[in-house]
Every structure is written in C-alpha cells, then in structure tokens.
CSV table of C-alpha atoms in Angstrom, one decimal:
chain,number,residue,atom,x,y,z
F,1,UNK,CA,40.5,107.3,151.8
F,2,UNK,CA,39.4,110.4,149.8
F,3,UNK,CA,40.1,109.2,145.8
F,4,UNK,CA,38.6,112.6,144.7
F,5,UNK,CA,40.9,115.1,142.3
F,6,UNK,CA,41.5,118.6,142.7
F,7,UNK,CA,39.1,119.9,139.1
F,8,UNK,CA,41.3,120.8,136.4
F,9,UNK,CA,40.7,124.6,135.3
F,10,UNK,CA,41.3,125.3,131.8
F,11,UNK,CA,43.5,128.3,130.8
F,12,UNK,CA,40.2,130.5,130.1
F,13,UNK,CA,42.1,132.6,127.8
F,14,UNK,CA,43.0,129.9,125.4
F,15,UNK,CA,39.2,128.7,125.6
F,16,UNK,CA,38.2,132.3,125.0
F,17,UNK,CA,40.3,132.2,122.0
F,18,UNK,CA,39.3,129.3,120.5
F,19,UNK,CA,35.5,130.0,120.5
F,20,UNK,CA,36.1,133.6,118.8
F,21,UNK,CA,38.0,131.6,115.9
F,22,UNK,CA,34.9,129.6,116.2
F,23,UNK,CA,32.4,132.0,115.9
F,24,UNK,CA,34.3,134.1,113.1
F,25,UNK,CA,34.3,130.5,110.8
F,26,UNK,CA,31.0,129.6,111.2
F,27,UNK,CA,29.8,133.3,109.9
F,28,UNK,CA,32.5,132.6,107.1
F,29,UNK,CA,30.9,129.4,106.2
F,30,UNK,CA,27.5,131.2,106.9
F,31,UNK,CA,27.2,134.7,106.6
F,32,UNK,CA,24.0,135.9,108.4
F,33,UNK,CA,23.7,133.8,111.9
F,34,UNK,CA,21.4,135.3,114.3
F,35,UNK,CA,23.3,134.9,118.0
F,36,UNK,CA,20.8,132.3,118.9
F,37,UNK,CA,21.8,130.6,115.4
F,38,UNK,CA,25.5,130.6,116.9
F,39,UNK,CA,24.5,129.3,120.0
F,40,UNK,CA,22.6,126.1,118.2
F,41,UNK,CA,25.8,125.6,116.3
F,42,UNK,CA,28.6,126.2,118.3
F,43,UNK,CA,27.4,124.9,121.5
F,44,UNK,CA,28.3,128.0,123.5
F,45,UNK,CA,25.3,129.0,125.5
F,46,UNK,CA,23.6,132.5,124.3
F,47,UNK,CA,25.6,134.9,127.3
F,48,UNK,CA,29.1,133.7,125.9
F,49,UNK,CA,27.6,134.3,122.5
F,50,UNK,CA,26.5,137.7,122.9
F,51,UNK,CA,30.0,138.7,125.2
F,52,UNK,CA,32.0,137.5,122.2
F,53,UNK,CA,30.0,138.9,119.9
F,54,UNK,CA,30.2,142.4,121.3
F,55,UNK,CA,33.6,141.9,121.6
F,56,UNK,CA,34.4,141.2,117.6
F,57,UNK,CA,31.9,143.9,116.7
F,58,UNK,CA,33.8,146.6,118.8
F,59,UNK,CA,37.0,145.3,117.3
F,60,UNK,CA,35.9,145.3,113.2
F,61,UNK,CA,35.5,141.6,112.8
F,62,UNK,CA,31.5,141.5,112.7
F,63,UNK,CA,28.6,143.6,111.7
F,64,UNK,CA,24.8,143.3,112.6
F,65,UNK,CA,22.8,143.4,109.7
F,66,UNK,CA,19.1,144.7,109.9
F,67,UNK,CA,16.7,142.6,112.1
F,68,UNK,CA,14.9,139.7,110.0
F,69,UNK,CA,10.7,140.6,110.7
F,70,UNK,CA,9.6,136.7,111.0
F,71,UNK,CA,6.1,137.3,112.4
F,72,UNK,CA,6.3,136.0,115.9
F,73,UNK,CA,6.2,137.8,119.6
F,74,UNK,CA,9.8,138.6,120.6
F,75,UNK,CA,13.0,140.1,119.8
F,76,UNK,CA,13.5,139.9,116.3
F,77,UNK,CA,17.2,138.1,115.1
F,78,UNK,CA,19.4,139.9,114.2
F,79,UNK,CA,22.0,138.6,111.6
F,80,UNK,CA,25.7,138.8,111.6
F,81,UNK,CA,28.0,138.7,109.5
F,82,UNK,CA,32.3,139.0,108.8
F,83,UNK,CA,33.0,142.5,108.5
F,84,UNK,CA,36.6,143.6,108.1
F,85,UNK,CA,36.7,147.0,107.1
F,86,UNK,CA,38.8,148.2,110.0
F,87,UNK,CA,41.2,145.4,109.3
F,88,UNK,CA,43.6,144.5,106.5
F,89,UNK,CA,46.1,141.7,105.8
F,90,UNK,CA,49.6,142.2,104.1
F,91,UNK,CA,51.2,139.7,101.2
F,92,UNK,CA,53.8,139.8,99.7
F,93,UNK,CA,56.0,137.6,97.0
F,94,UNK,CA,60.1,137.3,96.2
F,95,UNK,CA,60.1,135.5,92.5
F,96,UNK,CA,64.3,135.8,91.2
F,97,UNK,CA,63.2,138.8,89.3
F,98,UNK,CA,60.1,140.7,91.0
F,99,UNK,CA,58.8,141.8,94.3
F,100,UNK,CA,54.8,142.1,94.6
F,101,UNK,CA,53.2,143.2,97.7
F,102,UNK,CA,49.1,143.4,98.2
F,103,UNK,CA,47.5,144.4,100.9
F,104,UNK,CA,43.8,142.6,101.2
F,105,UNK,CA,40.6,142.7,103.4
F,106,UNK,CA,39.6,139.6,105.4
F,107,UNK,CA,37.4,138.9,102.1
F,108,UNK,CA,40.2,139.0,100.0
F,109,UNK,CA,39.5,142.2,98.0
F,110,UNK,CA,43.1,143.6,97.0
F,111,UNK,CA,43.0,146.9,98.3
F,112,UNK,CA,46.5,148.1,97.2
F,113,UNK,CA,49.0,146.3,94.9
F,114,UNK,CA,53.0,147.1,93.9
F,115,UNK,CA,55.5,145.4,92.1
F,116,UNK,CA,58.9,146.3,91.6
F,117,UNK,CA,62.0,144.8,89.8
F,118,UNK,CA,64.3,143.1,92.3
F,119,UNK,CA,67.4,145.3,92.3
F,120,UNK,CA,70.0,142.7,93.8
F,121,UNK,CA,69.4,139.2,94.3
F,122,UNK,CA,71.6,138.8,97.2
F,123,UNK,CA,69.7,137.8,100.1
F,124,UNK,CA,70.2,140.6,102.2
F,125,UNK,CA,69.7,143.5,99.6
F,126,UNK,CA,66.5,141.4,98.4
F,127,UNK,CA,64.9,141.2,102.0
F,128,UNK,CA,65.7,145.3,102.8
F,129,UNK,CA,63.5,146.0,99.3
F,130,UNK,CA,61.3,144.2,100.0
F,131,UNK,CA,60.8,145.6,104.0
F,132,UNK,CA,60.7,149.3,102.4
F,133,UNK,CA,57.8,148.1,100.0
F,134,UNK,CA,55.6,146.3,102.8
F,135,UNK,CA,56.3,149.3,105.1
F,136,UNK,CA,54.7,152.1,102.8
F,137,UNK,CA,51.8,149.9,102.5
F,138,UNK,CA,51.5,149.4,106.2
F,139,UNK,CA,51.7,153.0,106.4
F,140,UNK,CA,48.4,153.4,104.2
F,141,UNK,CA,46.9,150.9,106.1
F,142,UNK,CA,47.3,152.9,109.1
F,143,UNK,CA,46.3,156.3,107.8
F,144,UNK,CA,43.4,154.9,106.3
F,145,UNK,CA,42.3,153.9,110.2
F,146,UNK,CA,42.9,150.4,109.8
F,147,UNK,CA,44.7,147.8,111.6
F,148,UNK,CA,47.3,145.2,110.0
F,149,UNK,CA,46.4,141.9,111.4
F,150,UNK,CA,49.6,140.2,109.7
F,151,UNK,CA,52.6,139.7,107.2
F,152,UNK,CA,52.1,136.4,104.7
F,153,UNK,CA,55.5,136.1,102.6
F,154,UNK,CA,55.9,133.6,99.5
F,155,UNK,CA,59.1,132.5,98.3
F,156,UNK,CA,60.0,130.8,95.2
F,157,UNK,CA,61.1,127.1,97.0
F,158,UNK,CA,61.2,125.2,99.6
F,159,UNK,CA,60.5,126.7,103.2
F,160,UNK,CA,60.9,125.6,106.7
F,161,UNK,CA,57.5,127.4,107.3
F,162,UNK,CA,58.0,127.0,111.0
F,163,UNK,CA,61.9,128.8,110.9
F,164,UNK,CA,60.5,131.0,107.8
F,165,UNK,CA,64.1,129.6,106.2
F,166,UNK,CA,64.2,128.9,102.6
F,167,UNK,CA,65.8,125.9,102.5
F,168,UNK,CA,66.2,125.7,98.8
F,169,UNK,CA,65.5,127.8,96.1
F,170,UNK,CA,67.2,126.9,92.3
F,171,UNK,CA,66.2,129.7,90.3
F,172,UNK,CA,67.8,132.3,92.9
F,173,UNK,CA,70.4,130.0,94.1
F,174,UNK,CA,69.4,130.5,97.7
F,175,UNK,CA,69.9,127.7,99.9
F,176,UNK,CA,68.8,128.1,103.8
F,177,UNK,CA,68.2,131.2,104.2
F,178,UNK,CA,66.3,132.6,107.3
F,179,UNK,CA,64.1,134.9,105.6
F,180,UNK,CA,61.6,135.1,108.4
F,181,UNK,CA,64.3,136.3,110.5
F,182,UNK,CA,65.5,139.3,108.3
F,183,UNK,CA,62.4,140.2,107.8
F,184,UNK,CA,61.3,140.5,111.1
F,185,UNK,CA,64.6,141.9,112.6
F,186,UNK,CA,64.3,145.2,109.7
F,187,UNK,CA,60.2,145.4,110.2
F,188,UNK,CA,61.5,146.0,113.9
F,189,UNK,CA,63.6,148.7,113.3
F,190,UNK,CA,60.6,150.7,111.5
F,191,UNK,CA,58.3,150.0,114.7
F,192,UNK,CA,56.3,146.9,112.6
F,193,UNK,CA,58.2,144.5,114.8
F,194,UNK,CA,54.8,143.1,116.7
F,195,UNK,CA,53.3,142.1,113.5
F,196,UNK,CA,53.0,138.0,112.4
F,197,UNK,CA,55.4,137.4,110.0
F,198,UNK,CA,55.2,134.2,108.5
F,199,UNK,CA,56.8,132.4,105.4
F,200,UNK,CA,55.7,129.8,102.7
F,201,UNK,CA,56.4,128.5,99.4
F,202,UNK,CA,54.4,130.7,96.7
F,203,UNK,CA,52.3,128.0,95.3
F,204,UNK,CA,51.1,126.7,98.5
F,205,UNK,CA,50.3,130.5,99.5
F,206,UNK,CA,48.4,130.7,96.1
F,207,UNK,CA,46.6,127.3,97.1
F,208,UNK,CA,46.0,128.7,100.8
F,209,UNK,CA,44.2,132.3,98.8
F,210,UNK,CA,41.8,130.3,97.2
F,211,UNK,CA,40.9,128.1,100.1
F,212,UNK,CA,40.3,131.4,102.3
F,213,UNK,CA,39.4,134.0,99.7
F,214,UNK,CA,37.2,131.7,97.9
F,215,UNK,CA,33.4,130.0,97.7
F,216,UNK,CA,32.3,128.0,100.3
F,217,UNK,CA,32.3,125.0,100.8
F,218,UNK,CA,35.9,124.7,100.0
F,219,UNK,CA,36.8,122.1,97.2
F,220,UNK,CA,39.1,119.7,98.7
F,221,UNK,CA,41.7,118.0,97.8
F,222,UNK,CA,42.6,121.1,95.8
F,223,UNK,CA,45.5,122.2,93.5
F,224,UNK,CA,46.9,124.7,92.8
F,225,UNK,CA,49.7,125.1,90.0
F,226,UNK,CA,52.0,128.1,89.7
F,227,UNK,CA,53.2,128.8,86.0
F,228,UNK,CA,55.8,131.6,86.9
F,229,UNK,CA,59.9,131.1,86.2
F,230,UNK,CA,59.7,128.3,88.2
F,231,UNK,CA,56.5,125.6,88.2
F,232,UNK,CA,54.6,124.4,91.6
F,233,UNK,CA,51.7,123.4,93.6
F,234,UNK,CA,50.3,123.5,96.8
F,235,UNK,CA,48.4,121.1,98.2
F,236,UNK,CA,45.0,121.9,100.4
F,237,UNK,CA,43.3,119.0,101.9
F,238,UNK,CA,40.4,120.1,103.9
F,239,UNK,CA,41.7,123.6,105.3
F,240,UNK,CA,45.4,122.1,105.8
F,241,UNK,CA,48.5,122.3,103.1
F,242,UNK,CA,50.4,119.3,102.8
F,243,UNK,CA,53.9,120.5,102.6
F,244,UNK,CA,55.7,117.1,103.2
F,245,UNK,CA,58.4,116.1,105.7
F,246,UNK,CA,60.9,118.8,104.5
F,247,UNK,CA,58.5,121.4,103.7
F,248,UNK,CA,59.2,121.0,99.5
F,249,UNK,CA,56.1,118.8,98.9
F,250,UNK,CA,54.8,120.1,95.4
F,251,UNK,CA,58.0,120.7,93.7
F,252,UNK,CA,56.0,119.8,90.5
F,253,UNK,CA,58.1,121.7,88.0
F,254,UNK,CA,61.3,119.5,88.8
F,255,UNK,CA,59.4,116.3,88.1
F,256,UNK,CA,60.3,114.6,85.1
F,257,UNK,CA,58.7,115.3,81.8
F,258,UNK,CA,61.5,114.1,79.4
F,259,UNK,CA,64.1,111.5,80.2
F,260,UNK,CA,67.6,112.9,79.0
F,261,UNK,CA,65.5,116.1,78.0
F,262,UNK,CA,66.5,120.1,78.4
F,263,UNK,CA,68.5,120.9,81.5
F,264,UNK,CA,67.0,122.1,84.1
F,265,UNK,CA,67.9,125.8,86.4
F,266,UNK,CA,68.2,122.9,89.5
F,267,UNK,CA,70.8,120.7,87.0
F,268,UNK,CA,68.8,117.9,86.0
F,269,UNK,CA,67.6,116.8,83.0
F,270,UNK,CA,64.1,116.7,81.6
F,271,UNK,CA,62.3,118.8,84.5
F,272,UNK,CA,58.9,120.0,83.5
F,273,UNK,CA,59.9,123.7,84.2
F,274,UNK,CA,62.1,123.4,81.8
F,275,UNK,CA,59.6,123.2,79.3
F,276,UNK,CA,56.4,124.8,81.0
F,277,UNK,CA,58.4,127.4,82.7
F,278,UNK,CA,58.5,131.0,81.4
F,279,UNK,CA,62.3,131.1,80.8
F,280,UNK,CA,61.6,128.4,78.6
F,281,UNK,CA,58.8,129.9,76.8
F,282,UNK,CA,60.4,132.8,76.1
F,283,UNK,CA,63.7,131.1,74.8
F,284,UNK,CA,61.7,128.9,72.1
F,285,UNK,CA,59.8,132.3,71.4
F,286,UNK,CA,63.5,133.8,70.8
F,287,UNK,CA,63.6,136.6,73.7
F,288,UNK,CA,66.0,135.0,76.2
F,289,UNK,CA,69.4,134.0,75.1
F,290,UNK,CA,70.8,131.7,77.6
F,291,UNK,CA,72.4,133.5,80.5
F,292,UNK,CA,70.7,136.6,80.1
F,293,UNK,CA,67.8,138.0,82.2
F,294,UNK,CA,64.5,137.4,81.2
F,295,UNK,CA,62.6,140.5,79.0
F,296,UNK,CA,59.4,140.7,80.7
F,297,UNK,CA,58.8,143.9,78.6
F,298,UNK,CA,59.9,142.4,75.7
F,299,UNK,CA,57.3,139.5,75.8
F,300,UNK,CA,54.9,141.1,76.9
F,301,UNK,CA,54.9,143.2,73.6
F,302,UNK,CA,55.1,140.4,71.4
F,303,UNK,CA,51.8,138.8,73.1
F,304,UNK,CA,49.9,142.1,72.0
F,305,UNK,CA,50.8,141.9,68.3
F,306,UNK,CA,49.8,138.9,67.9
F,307,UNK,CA,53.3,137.6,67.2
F,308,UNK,CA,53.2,133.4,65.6
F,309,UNK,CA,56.3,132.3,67.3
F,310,UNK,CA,55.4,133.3,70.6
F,311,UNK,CA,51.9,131.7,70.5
F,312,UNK,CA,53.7,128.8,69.7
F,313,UNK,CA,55.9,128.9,72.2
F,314,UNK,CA,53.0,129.1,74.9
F,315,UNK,CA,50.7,126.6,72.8
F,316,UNK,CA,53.8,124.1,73.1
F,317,UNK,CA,54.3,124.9,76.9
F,318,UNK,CA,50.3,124.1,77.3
F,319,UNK,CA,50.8,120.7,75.5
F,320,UNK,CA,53.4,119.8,77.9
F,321,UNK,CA,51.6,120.9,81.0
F,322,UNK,CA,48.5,118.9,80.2
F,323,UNK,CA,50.7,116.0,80.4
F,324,UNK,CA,51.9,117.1,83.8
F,325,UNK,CA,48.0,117.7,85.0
F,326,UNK,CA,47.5,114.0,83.8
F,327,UNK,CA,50.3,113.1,86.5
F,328,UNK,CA,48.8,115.2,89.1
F,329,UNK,CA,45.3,114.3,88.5
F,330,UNK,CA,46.5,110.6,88.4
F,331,UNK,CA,48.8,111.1,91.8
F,332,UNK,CA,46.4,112.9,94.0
F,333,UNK,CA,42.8,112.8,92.7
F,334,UNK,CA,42.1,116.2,93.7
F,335,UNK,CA,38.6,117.5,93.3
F,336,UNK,CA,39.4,120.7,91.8
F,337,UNK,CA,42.8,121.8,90.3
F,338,UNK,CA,43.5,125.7,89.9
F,339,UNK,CA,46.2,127.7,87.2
F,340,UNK,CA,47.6,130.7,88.0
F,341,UNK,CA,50.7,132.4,87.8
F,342,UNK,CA,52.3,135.1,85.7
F,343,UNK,CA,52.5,132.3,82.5
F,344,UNK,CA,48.4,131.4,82.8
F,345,UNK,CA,48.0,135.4,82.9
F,346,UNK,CA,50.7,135.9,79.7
F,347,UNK,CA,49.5,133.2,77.3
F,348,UNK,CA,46.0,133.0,78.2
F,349,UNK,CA,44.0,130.7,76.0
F,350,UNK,CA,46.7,129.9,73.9
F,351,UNK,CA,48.3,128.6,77.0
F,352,UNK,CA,45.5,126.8,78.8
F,353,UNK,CA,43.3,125.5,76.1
F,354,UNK,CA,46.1,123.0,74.7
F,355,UNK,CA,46.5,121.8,78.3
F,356,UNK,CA,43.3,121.1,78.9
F,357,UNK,CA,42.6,119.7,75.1
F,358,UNK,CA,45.8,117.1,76.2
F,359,UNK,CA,44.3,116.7,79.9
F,360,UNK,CA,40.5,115.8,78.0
F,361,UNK,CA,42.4,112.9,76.0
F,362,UNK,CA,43.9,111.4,78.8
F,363,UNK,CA,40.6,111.0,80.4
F,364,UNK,CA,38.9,110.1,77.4
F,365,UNK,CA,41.5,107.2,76.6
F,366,UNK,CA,41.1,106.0,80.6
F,367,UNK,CA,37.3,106.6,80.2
F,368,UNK,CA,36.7,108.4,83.3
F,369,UNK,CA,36.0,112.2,83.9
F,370,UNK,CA,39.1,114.3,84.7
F,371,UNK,CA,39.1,116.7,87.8
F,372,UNK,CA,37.8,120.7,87.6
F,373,UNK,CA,40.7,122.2,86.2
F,374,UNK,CA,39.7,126.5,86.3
F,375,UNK,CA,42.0,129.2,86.2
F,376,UNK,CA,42.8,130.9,89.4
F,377,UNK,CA,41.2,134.3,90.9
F,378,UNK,CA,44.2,136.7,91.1
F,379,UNK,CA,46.0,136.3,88.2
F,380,UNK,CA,50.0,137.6,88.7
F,381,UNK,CA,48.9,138.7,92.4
F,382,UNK,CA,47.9,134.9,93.3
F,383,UNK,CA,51.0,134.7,95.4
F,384,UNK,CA,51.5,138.0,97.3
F,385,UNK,CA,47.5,137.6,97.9
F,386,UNK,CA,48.1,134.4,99.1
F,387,UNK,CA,50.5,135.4,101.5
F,388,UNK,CA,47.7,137.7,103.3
F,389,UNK,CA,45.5,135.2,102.8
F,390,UNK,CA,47.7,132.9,104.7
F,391,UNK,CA,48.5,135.3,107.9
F,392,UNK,CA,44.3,135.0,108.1
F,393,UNK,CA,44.9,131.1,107.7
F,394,UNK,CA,47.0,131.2,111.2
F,395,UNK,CA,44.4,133.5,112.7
F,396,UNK,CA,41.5,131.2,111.4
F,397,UNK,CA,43.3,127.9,112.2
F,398,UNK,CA,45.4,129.0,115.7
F,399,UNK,CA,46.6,125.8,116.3
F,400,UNK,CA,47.5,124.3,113.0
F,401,UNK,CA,51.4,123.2,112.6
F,402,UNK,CA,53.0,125.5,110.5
F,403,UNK,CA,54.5,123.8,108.0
C-alpha cells in the first residue's frame, strides 16, 4: 500500500508576507544590512532577498545607502536601511476634554500635530470631530505624495482592542461604546474607508510609541504611566502589551492609595487619580471647583508665574505618585518605567523630582536599586503618537492578537 501524502503547499502569499515583516525588523533592529547580511540572518536565500528587497524599495519602505569599499574582488555591499518618506502613520487621542491628532513617519518623527477642545462629549458628536480632524491631515498626507499606511486611536479606558469598543471609561462616562465602528463607518463616507483603524487604551498606546519609536534593543518589561485627567499604564513585555483578560490591565490610577480617602470620578474611595490626577492638582491649586470643567488655560498661566500654591499642588501629587511607582516597581519588576502625559509636561520637575526622591527611599529602605524611571519622548503628544505608532505595531507584528 502507498502510505505517501499529497505535500502540503503553503499559502505563498502569507509566506511572502511574513518574510517582508521580517526583513523590515531586522533593518529596524539593524539599520545598514547588506542583502547578503539579510540572507545570513533571516535564512531566506539571496534571490528571495533581492525580489523582496526590490519590492520595499519601489514601495518607500527601504533605501540603499552608498556601497561600503572593503578591499576585496567583487561587488561591493550595499547597505540598506528603513526609509519611510513616502509613507506616514496617523494617531490620534479622545481625553474627556481634548482631541489631538499626529500624523508620524515610520521613525516616529511627528510631522503634523492638532489639538482641539472636544465640543460635545456625547459619543456620537465626539467621534464626527474627531473624523473631520484625522481627515484634513490625511488630506496633507496625500498632497504631500505620501501614503497613509494606518489609523491608531487612544481612548481614555478600557478597550476591547479587537471590537475597538470602549468598554469603560469613568471620566467620560462612556461605557461600551464601539468606537472602532463609528469611526470607520464616517472615515468611509469621506473615501478613507480602506484604511486600518484600530483602537487602544491611551497608555498602552503611549507604552507601544516608545517600544516602536524608540532605541533598540527595546527595554522590556517596560512601563509606561500616563499623568493626564485620568492615570494609567501600559504594559510591554518583549514587543507584546499585556492588556489582561478584559482588556483594562493597567488601570493604575484606580488602585488604591488611601483607604477611605478622596472620592474618586469612577465612585470609589482613595483611588490614586484622585490624588495624582490633574483634576486633582488643580483643585488643591484652587482652579477647579468641583463640578466645573477643568481650566487648562488657567493653569497653565499660573505654572508661568511661578505661582507657590500650584507648585505645591504638583509637588504633593509627585509625593503620592512615588508611592504608586513603589507599587509598580514592586508588582511587575519592569526594567525601565516611562512618565508622560499632559501632568509630567505641566509640573515638570516640580512634579517628577518628588516622585522620584519618594521612589529613591523606598529602595534605599529595601536596599536594592529601583528600576529606570525617565520621562517619556513626546510629552502631551505621547498618546495620539502612540496611536500611529501602534497601526506600525500591527504592520510589524501581523499576527499578534489584538488586544
């Protein structure tokens, strides 16, 4: 009896696929591989190296840099390298009071930026506003010759990333809303429809912008802590966020700080947003009373003079979040952990320095050296630039779960 088996053939489009993504990480990781450099690397022998190759030259992901002269007979190498300029990536951010939207090379440069007061907070209104800002920025991609490889959106809670529904977001008082859906239902009636939308929590996005758009190797575990309205983190281990079961892993800012302490935007008591948060900053500063809206303007203008009870405030808010570094440092051992947000770009020093003067005294009273703590690249645009940085993520890691 014959026992042989008809060969399985692969589906050579996904294998083409999946040794582009290949080659575009390696020269990511290692900017300047010759082709025969690839070939050693990857595995892939030298033809399927150079048709690739030609291929993500013609479409703007490579450039060849000048041959290197290395004094022997032969073709001299030629290096490569991650090009990009014919491409660009679009991010945006909903926080419960502002819209931001970036769009960014495939390095992460920010090659546009807007921000805009959010004019209604009602789901529908919020996701039309925020359409007609991503779509005059898609519209200077275009006339500027390049091509929009995606749509990264950050939202201020917890996110089915895989539904692009936020399930649950306090500060707004959204609760599962399919974002993704609206989004990508007005995108199509302004012929934007074919573009990747995808959806996140904000700090995660922030954590996934400094994984992509920053020095390799990557530090990992890393991360990263958002110091907006609301307080998170997202959570990179290798090149994958860990967003837990329900996709609200991180939810940092509603741990607690204080038993029976100040109440909290999501009702409980204690929370460490309520006393790292900006809201909370600026009502021991005196610029919020409770219930109204929060005066960015206002705060902003007390920071530049100087004022005493506003350093205060932020010196106070730094003392608490050292304590809730402690706690993450303690929970996760992460090798690096990065601040950013629009309270880290506000307070500055005065804001950082006490959290890392309580962090130091921790360690010191344990005796052991507490993790990198540095403050993150992008400032108030970590979020909206992590949301491009993340529609690269799905192109660099195809068949990662989302979510």
């Amino acid at each position: 009896m014959n026992t042989s088996h008809t060969p399985v053939t692969g589906d050579q489009r996904l294998v083409k696929h999946i040794n582009r993504v290949a080659l575009l990480r390696l020269l990511r990781d290692v900017p300047g591989l010759s082709r025969a450099e690839l070939s050693d690397r990857s595995g892939l022998t030298r033809s399927t190296i150079s048709l690739l190759t030609k291929e993500l030259i013609d479409e703007g992901w490579l450039i060849e840099d000048d041959a290197v002269v290395t004094g022997q007979l032969g073709r001299r190498p030629v290096p490569l390298r991650l090009d990009g300029r014919k491409l660009a990536l679009i991010g945006a951010e909903l926080t419960p009071d502002t819209l931001r939207v970036v769009t960014t090379s495939i390095h992460g440069d920010v090659l546009e930026s807007r921000s805009a007061e959010l004019r209604h907070i009602e789901p529908e209104a919020a996701c039309h506003q925020l359409v007609e800002m991503v779509t005059v920025l898609a519209q200077h991609v275009t006339q500027a010759g390049q091509q929009v490889l995606g749509i990264g959106v950050a939202l201020p809670g917890a996110v089915d990333a895989a539904r692009g529904q936020l399930r649950v977001a306090p500060n707004i008082g959204w609760r599962d809303v399919p974002v993704g859906e609206r989004l990508r239902a007005e995108l199509a009636a302004v012929n934007l429809g074919d573009l990747p939308v995808l959806c996140q929590n904000e700090a995660d996005l922030a954590a996934i912008g400094e994984v992509e758009f920053g020095p390799r190797p990557v530090d990992s575990p890393l991360i990263y802590i958002s110091c907006g309205v609301g307080l998170g983190s997202g959570i990179v281990l290798g090149h994958t966020l860990f967003t837990g079961a329900t996709g609200a892993a991180g939810e940092i800012g509603h741990t607690t700080l204080q038993v029976g302490g100040r109440v909290c935007s999501c009702g409980r008591r204690g929370c460490a947003e309520a006393y790292v948060g900006l809201r909370a900053i600026a009502e021991a500063a005196g610029l919020r009373p409770k219930g109204s809206s929060l005066d960015h303007a206002g705060l902003r203008a007390r920071i530049s003079t100087g004022d005493a009870q506003v350093s205060a405030a932020f010196r106070e808010a730094g003392e608490h979040l050292g304590v809730l570094l402690q706690n993450v440092w303690t929970t996760f051992d992460p090798r690096a952990i990065v601040l950013g947000g629009e309270v880290v770009s506000l307070g500055g020093s005065a804001f950082v320095e006490p959290a890392l003067a309580t962090l130091a005294r921790y360690a010191q009273a344990a005796g052991v050296a507490a993790p990198q703590v540095r403050v993150g690249r992008f400032n108030e645009l970590a979020a909206a630039v992590g949301g491009a940085a993340y529609a690269l993520h799905a192109l660099m890691n195809p068949y990662q779960a989302r979510g």
